[in-house]
Amino acid sequence: MKQLNREEIAARLPWPALVEALAAMFREGCDAPLRHRHPLPGGGSLLLMPAVGQGHSGVKIVHVAPGNAARGLPAVHAEYLLSDAETGVPVALLDGGELTDRRTAAASVLAARHLARPDSRRHLVLGAGKVAAALAEAFHAAYGMERTSIWARRPEQARALAARLAEHGVPAMAVESPDPGGHDIISAATLATAPLILGARLAPGMHLDLVGAYRPDMREADGPALARALCVVDTRAGAMAEAGDIVQAIAEGHIAPGHVAAELAELCRGQHPGRTDPGQITLFKSVGWAGEDLAAAVLATRGS
């Protein structure tokens, strides 16, 4: 059984190929139930994300241990086991963190293909973690961004990420405010529980890419922001169960469930047109779909 570390996975998942692999998986579909969540000692969680498709079966195993900060360890550890679906023979064990970061960013670029203006050249990234870095790299690869602005609650983290991105050719700079003004695409990858993006501050033509807020008690955009936007989610089942931005906006009466116009699969299959006007405000809410992990793992092991 092959084992792939972070560096090997990054090399095997170039952005254009990964976006196309995800597009194919969303078009074809696969058997991927909602993630399983099980409590662990110390307030931790065990998350299981299985999927079956394209001749393979796979499961991502994620341990979330909030107490690890005091131990000097990362709070999240993840692995991905890919197997042959017919025989059950293991194919590869992959680093789940790198796999998740890259497929998450690629899914956002895939959604933006249908929702963002093609002439988008100014990108605002809220957050300074690994997913934020992947989002900045992926969108620059897709759009040739003229400016990538990085905001984080801790300014030193934003400056550090901007410097690392600049070393890799991304025109990044740290900014002092999460205000979206002057940007075309706004990606949020934070742990916020109060809105950072306000509907009143959105300008025509903007595209919101909400990646954080993966629990119902978290949110990155307020209700008016969702009400002003054409809203698309990766999966309705996941969004209605876990996406704090969606769940809270519905509870507050800003939107109804029917305001979610489409799933990403419907855009990929041509069942929904996506953006139809340059002045539209559009929004993609990602909570993560196990089919994305499977598509990325299959691509990473292809030909090996």
Short mmCIF file of C-alpha atoms in Angstrom, two decimals:
data_model
loop_
_atom_site.label_atom_id
_atom_site.label_comp_id
_atom_site.label_asym_id
_atom_site.label_seq_id
_atom_site.Cartn_x
_atom_site.Cartn_y
_atom_site.Cartn_z
CA MET A 1 0.00 0.00 0.00
CA LYS A 2 1.37 3.38 -1.03
CA GLN A 3 1.74 6.13 1.58
CA LEU A 4 1.68 9.77 0.47
CA ASN A 5 2.83 12.63 2.69
CA ARG A 6 1.91 16.33 2.41
CA GLU A 7 4.61 17.18 -0.11
CA GLU A 8 3.80 14.23 -2.36
CA ILE A 9 0.08 15.02 -2.31
CA ALA A 10 0.67 18.67 -3.21
CA ALA A 11 2.86 17.62 -6.14
CA ARG A 12 0.27 15.11 -7.38
CA LEU A 13 -2.67 17.53 -7.14
CA PRO A 14 -1.91 20.56 -9.33
CA TRP A 15 -4.78 23.04 -9.20
CA PRO A 16 -6.13 22.74 -12.77
CA ALA A 17 -6.21 18.92 -12.69
CA LEU A 18 -7.74 18.86 -9.22
CA VAL A 19 -10.52 21.29 -10.18
CA GLU A 20 -11.37 19.11 -13.18
CA ALA A 21 -11.35 15.94 -11.04
CA LEU A 22 -13.81 17.53 -8.63
CA ALA A 23 -16.00 18.73 -11.51
CA ALA A 24 -16.19 15.15 -12.83
CA MET A 25 -17.11 13.80 -9.40
CA PHE A 26 -19.86 16.39 -8.91
CA ARG A 27 -21.26 15.58 -12.37
CA GLU A 28 -21.14 11.81 -11.87
CA GLY A 29 -22.01 11.70 -8.18
CA CYS A 30 -21.04 9.02 -5.68
CA ASP A 31 -22.36 7.33 -2.56
CA ALA A 32 -21.31 9.75 0.18
CA PRO A 33 -23.47 10.05 3.32
CA LEU A 34 -23.17 12.92 5.80
CA ARG A 35 -20.10 12.74 7.98
CA HIS A 36 -20.30 10.66 11.15
CA ARG A 37 -19.41 12.51 14.35
CA HIS A 38 -18.47 10.65 17.55
CA PRO A 39 -17.43 12.19 20.90
CA LEU A 40 -13.97 11.53 22.29
CA PRO A 41 -12.51 12.03 25.79
CA GLY A 42 -11.54 15.58 26.66
CA GLY A 43 -14.18 17.19 24.47
CA GLY A 44 -12.69 15.88 21.23
CA SER A 45 -14.45 14.47 18.18
CA LEU A 46 -13.90 11.62 15.76
CA LEU A 47 -15.18 12.40 12.28
CA LEU A 48 -15.63 9.74 9.60
CA MET A 49 -16.29 10.70 5.96
CA PRO A 50 -16.86 7.66 3.71
CA ALA A 51 -17.50 7.64 -0.04
CA VAL A 52 -17.78 5.06 -2.83
CA GLY A 53 -17.36 5.89 -6.52
CA GLN A 54 -15.11 5.69 -9.59
CA GLY A 55 -14.21 2.10 -8.70
CA HIS A 56 -12.85 3.08 -5.29
CA SER A 57 -13.98 3.35 -1.72
CA GLY A 58 -12.43 5.78 0.71
CA VAL A 59 -12.83 7.11 4.20
CA LYS A 60 -11.33 10.19 5.83
CA ILE A 61 -10.62 9.75 9.52
CA VAL A 62 -10.34 13.00 11.46
CA HIS A 63 -9.47 13.41 15.13
CA VAL A 64 -10.21 16.84 16.61
CA ALA A 65 -8.59 17.32 20.03
CA PRO A 66 -9.01 20.87 21.39
CA GLY A 67 -6.76 20.08 24.34
CA ASN A 68 -3.77 19.47 22.09
CA ALA A 69 -2.73 23.14 22.16
CA ALA A 70 -1.64 22.69 25.77
CA ARG A 71 0.31 19.59 24.72
CA GLY A 72 2.13 21.40 21.94
CA LEU A 73 0.35 19.29 19.31
CA PRO A 74 -1.90 20.19 16.36
CA ALA A 75 -5.61 20.16 17.24
CA VAL A 76 -6.54 18.21 14.10
CA HIS A 77 -5.05 14.99 12.73
CA ALA A 78 -6.48 13.42 9.57
CA GLU A 79 -5.73 10.43 7.36
CA TYR A 80 -7.39 9.13 4.21
CA LEU A 81 -7.59 5.44 3.35
CA LEU A 82 -8.30 4.68 -0.32
CA SER A 83 -9.22 1.13 -1.36
CA ASP A 84 -10.37 -0.81 -4.41
CA ALA A 85 -14.17 -0.84 -4.11
CA GLU A 86 -14.61 -4.34 -5.54
CA THR A 87 -11.85 -6.23 -3.77
CA GLY A 88 -11.37 -4.07 -0.69
CA VAL A 89 -7.61 -4.11 -1.26
CA PRO A 90 -6.03 -0.94 0.19
CA VAL A 91 -4.55 1.34 -2.46
CA ALA A 92 -3.02 4.16 -0.43
CA LEU A 93 -2.90 5.97 2.89
CA LEU A 94 -2.78 9.72 2.34
CA ASP A 95 -2.16 12.71 4.60
CA GLY A 96 -5.70 13.89 5.27
CA GLY A 97 -4.77 17.46 6.12
CA GLU A 98 -3.13 18.32 2.81
CA LEU A 99 -5.82 16.41 0.91
CA THR A 100 -8.54 18.42 2.68
CA ASP A 101 -6.86 21.80 2.23
CA ARG A 102 -6.37 21.34 -1.50
CA ARG A 103 -9.75 19.81 -2.32
CA THR A 104 -11.50 22.55 -0.30
CA ALA A 105 -9.78 25.31 -2.25
CA ALA A 106 -10.35 23.52 -5.56
CA ALA A 107 -14.08 23.19 -4.82
CA SER A 108 -14.25 26.94 -4.22
CA VAL A 109 -12.54 27.62 -7.55
CA LEU A 110 -14.92 25.19 -9.25
CA ALA A 111 -17.91 27.04 -7.80
CA ALA A 112 -16.43 30.39 -8.79
CA ARG A 113 -16.15 29.15 -12.39
CA HIS A 114 -19.96 29.30 -12.44
CA LEU A 115 -20.57 32.16 -10.00
CA ALA A 116 -17.76 34.72 -10.08
CA ARG A 117 -17.20 37.27 -12.82
CA PRO A 118 -14.55 36.00 -15.27
CA ASP A 119 -12.74 39.34 -15.01
CA SER A 120 -12.29 39.04 -11.22
CA ARG A 121 -8.73 40.09 -10.33
CA ARG A 122 -8.93 41.28 -6.71
CA HIS A 123 -9.16 38.64 -4.01
CA LEU A 124 -9.75 39.16 -0.29
CA VAL A 125 -8.95 36.20 1.99
CA LEU A 126 -10.21 36.24 5.58
CA GLY A 127 -8.09 33.93 7.70
CA ALA A 128 -4.40 33.00 7.75
CA GLY A 129 -4.42 29.23 8.24
CA LYS A 130 -3.64 26.39 5.84
CA VAL A 131 -7.00 26.53 4.06
CA ALA A 132 -6.68 30.30 3.62
CA ALA A 133 -3.26 29.79 2.05
CA ALA A 134 -4.63 27.13 -0.29
CA LEU A 135 -7.51 29.40 -1.32
CA ALA A 136 -5.13 32.24 -2.17
CA GLU A 137 -2.92 29.93 -4.25
CA ALA A 138 -5.81 28.22 -6.04
CA PHE A 139 -7.62 31.44 -7.00
CA HIS A 140 -4.40 33.04 -8.19
CA ALA A 141 -3.72 29.99 -10.37
CA ALA A 142 -7.23 30.20 -11.83
CA TYR A 143 -7.60 33.98 -12.27
CA GLY A 144 -4.10 35.48 -12.28
CA MET A 145 -5.01 37.78 -9.41
CA GLU A 146 -3.59 41.28 -9.55
CA ARG A 147 -4.04 41.66 -5.80
CA THR A 148 -4.59 39.19 -2.97
CA SER A 149 -5.44 40.83 0.35
CA ILE A 150 -5.02 38.84 3.58
CA TRP A 151 -6.87 39.70 6.80
CA ALA A 152 -6.68 37.88 10.13
CA ARG A 153 -7.64 38.76 13.69
CA ARG A 154 -3.95 38.63 14.54
CA PRO A 155 -2.24 41.02 12.09
CA GLU A 156 1.12 39.30 12.45
CA GLN A 157 -0.41 36.08 11.08
CA ALA A 158 -1.81 37.94 8.06
CA ARG A 159 1.59 39.52 7.40
CA ALA A 160 3.36 36.16 7.70
CA LEU A 161 0.97 34.46 5.27
CA ALA A 162 1.20 37.34 2.79
CA ALA A 163 4.99 37.09 2.86
CA ARG A 164 4.92 33.32 2.23
CA LEU A 165 2.48 33.72 -0.64
CA ALA A 166 4.56 36.50 -2.19
CA GLU A 167 7.56 34.17 -2.17
CA HIS A 168 5.53 31.80 -4.36
CA GLY A 169 4.44 34.44 -6.85
CA VAL A 170 1.06 35.42 -5.38
CA PRO A 171 0.76 39.25 -5.18
CA ALA A 172 -0.33 39.19 -1.53
CA MET A 173 -0.45 41.89 1.10
CA ALA A 174 -1.89 42.08 4.61
CA VAL A 175 -4.83 44.43 5.22
CA GLU A 176 -6.24 45.83 8.45
CA SER A 177 -9.95 45.30 7.84
CA PRO A 178 -12.21 42.46 6.65
CA ASP A 179 -14.35 44.99 4.76
CA PRO A 180 -14.94 43.62 1.22
CA GLY A 181 -14.81 46.99 -0.51
CA GLY A 182 -12.60 47.08 -3.59
CA HIS A 183 -12.50 43.30 -4.07
CA ASP A 184 -14.17 40.98 -6.57
CA ILE A 185 -13.97 37.65 -4.70
CA ILE A 186 -14.07 37.34 -0.92
CA SER A 187 -13.00 34.00 0.56
CA ALA A 188 -13.56 33.38 4.27
CA ALA A 189 -11.80 30.51 6.03
CA THR A 190 -12.14 31.39 9.71
CA LEU A 191 -13.52 30.08 12.98
CA ALA A 192 -15.79 33.12 13.39
CA THR A 193 -18.98 32.87 15.40
CA ALA A 194 -20.08 36.44 14.59
CA PRO A 195 -20.38 37.81 11.03
CA LEU A 196 -17.30 39.32 9.43
CA ILE A 197 -19.02 40.06 6.11
CA LEU A 198 -22.00 42.41 6.26
CA GLY A 199 -24.63 42.53 3.55
CA ALA A 200 -24.76 46.31 3.69
CA ARG A 201 -21.11 46.46 2.61
CA LEU A 202 -21.44 44.29 -0.50
CA ALA A 203 -21.15 45.83 -3.95
CA PRO A 204 -22.78 44.59 -7.18
CA GLY A 205 -20.79 41.87 -8.91
CA MET A 206 -19.06 40.50 -5.80
CA HIS A 207 -18.70 36.78 -5.18
CA LEU A 208 -18.60 35.42 -1.62
CA ASP A 209 -16.81 32.15 -0.96
CA LEU A 210 -17.64 30.96 2.58
CA VAL A 211 -15.49 28.04 3.71
CA GLY A 212 -15.45 28.33 7.50
CA ALA A 213 -18.53 28.15 9.75
CA TYR A 214 -18.74 24.37 9.52
CA ARG A 215 -20.97 24.16 12.62
CA PRO A 216 -24.46 25.61 13.14
CA ASP A 217 -23.16 27.95 15.87
CA MET A 218 -20.54 29.54 13.58
CA ARG A 219 -20.95 32.13 10.84
CA GLU A 220 -18.90 34.41 8.59
CA ALA A 221 -21.62 36.43 6.82
CA ASP A 222 -24.76 38.03 8.20
CA GLY A 223 -28.34 37.31 7.12
CA PRO A 224 -28.65 40.36 4.84
CA ALA A 225 -25.56 39.22 2.92
CA LEU A 226 -27.21 35.89 2.14
CA ALA A 227 -30.51 37.61 1.32
CA ARG A 228 -28.80 39.81 -1.30
CA ALA A 229 -26.96 36.93 -2.95
CA LEU A 230 -27.64 34.08 -5.33
CA CYS A 231 -26.81 31.26 -2.89
CA VAL A 232 -25.26 27.94 -3.94
CA VAL A 233 -24.04 25.19 -1.58
CA ASP A 234 -21.83 22.16 -2.09
CA THR A 235 -24.66 19.89 -0.87
CA ARG A 236 -28.05 20.85 0.51
CA ALA A 237 -28.00 18.03 3.07
CA GLY A 238 -24.72 19.21 4.52
CA ALA A 239 -25.57 22.91 4.39
CA MET A 240 -28.95 22.54 6.07
CA ALA A 241 -27.47 20.40 8.83
CA GLU A 242 -24.14 22.11 9.52
CA ALA A 243 -23.64 25.46 7.75
CA GLY A 244 -24.03 28.16 10.38
CA ASP A 245 -24.36 30.93 7.79
CA ILE A 246 -27.36 29.20 6.22
CA VAL A 247 -28.96 27.80 9.38
CA GLN A 248 -28.82 31.07 11.31
CA ALA A 249 -30.01 33.22 8.41
CA ILE A 250 -33.04 30.96 8.09
CA ALA A 251 -33.71 31.02 11.84
CA GLU A 252 -33.56 34.82 11.84
CA GLY A 253 -36.01 35.05 8.94
CA HIS A 254 -33.61 36.68 6.49
CA ILE A 255 -34.01 33.80 4.02
CA ALA A 256 -36.14 30.67 3.60
CA PRO A 257 -34.72 27.23 2.74
CA GLY A 258 -35.79 27.77 -0.86
CA HIS A 259 -33.41 30.74 -1.13
CA VAL A 260 -30.61 28.22 -1.68
CA ALA A 261 -30.78 28.16 -5.47
CA ALA A 262 -28.67 25.12 -6.27
CA GLU A 263 -26.08 22.57 -5.25
CA LEU A 264 -22.67 22.63 -6.89
CA ALA A 265 -23.51 19.41 -8.74
CA GLU A 266 -26.44 21.16 -10.44
CA LEU A 267 -24.10 23.86 -11.75
CA CYS A 268 -21.60 21.26 -12.98
CA ARG A 269 -24.37 19.35 -14.77
CA GLY A 270 -25.79 22.47 -16.41
CA GLN A 271 -29.05 22.20 -14.46
CA HIS A 272 -28.64 25.73 -13.07
CA PRO A 273 -27.05 28.64 -14.98
CA GLY A 274 -25.15 30.14 -12.03
CA ARG A 275 -24.39 33.85 -12.50
CA THR A 276 -26.56 35.38 -15.21
CA ASP A 277 -25.70 39.06 -14.75
CA PRO A 278 -22.40 40.88 -14.11
CA GLY A 279 -24.07 42.90 -11.36
CA GLN A 280 -25.32 39.91 -9.39
CA ILE A 281 -23.96 39.20 -5.94
CA THR A 282 -23.24 35.48 -5.69
CA LEU A 283 -22.36 33.21 -2.77
CA PHE A 284 -20.94 29.72 -2.41
CA LYS A 285 -21.19 28.02 0.97
CA SER A 286 -18.92 25.01 1.47
CA VAL A 287 -19.21 22.56 4.36
CA GLY A 288 -17.23 19.75 2.73
CA TRP A 289 -18.41 16.67 0.83
CA ALA A 290 -16.77 13.27 1.07
CA GLY A 291 -16.93 12.94 -2.71
CA GLU A 292 -14.36 15.73 -2.96
CA ASP A 293 -11.89 13.77 -0.82
CA LEU A 294 -12.47 10.66 -2.91
CA ALA A 295 -11.90 12.52 -6.18
CA ALA A 296 -8.68 14.04 -4.87
CA ALA A 297 -7.40 10.71 -3.52
CA VAL A 298 -8.09 8.92 -6.81
CA LEU A 299 -6.28 11.65 -8.73
CA ALA A 300 -3.31 11.59 -6.33
CA THR A 301 -2.83 7.85 -6.79
CA ARG A 302 -3.50 7.70 -10.52
CA GLY A 303 -0.65 5.99 -12.36
CA SER A 304 1.17 5.09 -9.16
#
